[in-house]
Tab-separated table of C-alpha atoms in Angstrom:
chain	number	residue	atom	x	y	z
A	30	UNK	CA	-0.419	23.928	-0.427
A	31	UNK	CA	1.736	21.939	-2.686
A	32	UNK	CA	4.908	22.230	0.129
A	33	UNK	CA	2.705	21.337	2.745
A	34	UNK	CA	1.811	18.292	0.700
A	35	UNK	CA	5.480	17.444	0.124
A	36	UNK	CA	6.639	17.692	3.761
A	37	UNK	CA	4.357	15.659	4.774
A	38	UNK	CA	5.160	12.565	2.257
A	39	UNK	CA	8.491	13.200	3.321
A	40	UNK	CA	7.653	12.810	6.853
A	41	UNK	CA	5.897	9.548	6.243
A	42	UNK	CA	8.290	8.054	3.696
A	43	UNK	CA	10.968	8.955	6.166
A	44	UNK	CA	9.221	6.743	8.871
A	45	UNK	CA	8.365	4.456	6.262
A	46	UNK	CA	11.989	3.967	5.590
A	47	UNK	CA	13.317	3.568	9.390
A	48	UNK	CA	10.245	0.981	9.749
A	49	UNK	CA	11.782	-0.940	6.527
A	50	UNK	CA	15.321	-0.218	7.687
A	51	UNK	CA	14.309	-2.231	11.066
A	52	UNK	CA	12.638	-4.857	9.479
A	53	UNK	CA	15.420	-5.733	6.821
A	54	UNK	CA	18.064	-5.628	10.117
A	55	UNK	CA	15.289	-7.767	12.126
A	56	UNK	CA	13.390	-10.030	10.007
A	57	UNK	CA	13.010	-13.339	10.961
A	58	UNK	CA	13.839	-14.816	8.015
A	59	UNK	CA	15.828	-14.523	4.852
A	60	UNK	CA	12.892	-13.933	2.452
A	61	UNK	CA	10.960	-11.029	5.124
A	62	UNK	CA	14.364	-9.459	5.182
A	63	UNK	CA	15.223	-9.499	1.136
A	64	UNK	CA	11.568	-8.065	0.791
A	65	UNK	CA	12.039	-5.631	3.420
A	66	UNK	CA	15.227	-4.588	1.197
A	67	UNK	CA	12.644	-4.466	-1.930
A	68	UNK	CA	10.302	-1.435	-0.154
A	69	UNK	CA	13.156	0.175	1.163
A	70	UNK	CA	14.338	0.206	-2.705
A	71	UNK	CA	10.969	1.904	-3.827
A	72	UNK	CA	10.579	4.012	-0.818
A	73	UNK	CA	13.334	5.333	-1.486
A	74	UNK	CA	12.723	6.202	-5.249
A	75	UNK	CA	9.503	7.880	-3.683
A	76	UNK	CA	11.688	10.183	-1.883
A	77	UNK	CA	14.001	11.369	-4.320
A	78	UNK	CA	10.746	11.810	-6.797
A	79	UNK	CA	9.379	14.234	-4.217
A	80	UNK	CA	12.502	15.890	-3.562
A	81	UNK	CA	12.921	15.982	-6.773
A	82	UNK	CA	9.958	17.762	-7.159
A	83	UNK	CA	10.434	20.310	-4.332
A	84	UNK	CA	13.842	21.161	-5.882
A	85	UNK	CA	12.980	21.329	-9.366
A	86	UNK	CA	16.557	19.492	-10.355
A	87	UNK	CA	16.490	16.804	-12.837
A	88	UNK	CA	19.285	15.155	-10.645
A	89	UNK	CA	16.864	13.977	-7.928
A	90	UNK	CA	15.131	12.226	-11.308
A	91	UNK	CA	18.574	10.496	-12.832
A	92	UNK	CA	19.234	9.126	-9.383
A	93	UNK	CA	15.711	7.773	-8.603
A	94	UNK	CA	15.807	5.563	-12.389
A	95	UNK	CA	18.973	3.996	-11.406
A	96	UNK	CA	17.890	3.504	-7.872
A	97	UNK	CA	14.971	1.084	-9.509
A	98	UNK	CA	17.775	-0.359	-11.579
A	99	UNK	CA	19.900	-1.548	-9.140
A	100	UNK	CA	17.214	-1.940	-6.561
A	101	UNK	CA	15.656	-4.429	-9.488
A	102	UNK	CA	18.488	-5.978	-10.066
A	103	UNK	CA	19.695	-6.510	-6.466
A	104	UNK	CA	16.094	-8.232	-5.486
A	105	UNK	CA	16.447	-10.807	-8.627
A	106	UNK	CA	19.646	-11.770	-7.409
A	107	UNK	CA	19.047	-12.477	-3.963
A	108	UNK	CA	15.725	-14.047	-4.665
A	109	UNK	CA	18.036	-16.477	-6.985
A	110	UNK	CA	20.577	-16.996	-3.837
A	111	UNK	CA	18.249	-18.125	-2.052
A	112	UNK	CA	16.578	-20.848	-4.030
A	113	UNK	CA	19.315	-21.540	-5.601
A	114	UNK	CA	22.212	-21.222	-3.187
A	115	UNK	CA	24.339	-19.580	-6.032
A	116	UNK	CA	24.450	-16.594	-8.337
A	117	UNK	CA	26.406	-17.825	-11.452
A	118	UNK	CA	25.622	-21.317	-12.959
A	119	UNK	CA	28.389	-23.365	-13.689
A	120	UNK	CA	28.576	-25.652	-16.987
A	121	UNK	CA	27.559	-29.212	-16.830
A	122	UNK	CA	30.556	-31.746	-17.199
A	123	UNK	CA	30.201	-33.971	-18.968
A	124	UNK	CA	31.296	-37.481	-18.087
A	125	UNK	CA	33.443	-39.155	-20.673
């Protein structure tokens, strides 16, 4: 019962992927598209969790915490491009 279950959450989080893949290639704008990049993050930490699970490694597990890592990180910096237009702030000069 338990594979059955599996196979078919990784049928729909492979679908769920392509349809995230298509909207982060298609999106009509910058923030639909950085969002888009956001689900395809956690969709894909829900697929290594389940294969994870149908493998019983640990490695499926490593890989799916830094997945959210970087996946967290990468959304906070594009979210920051884009209302900010840059990444790293620069010091203020100060006029003399």
């Amino acid at each position: 019962m338990l594979t059955l279950a599996i196979a078919a959450a990784l049928a729909m989080l492979s679908l769920a992927l392509l349809l995230n893949l298509w909207r982060a290639l298609r999106g009509p704008d910058m923030p639909d598209r950085i969002l888009a990049l956001d689900t395809l993050y956690t969709n894909s930490i829900a697929l290594l969790v389940l294969l994870g699970i149908q493998f019983h490694h640990m490695l499926y597990f490593a890989s799916a915490l830094l997945l959210a890592l970087l996946g967290f990180i990468t959304t906070a910096a594009l979210s920051r491009y884009l209302l900010r237009g840059n990444l790293i702030e620069e010091p203020h000069q100060e006029e003399t």
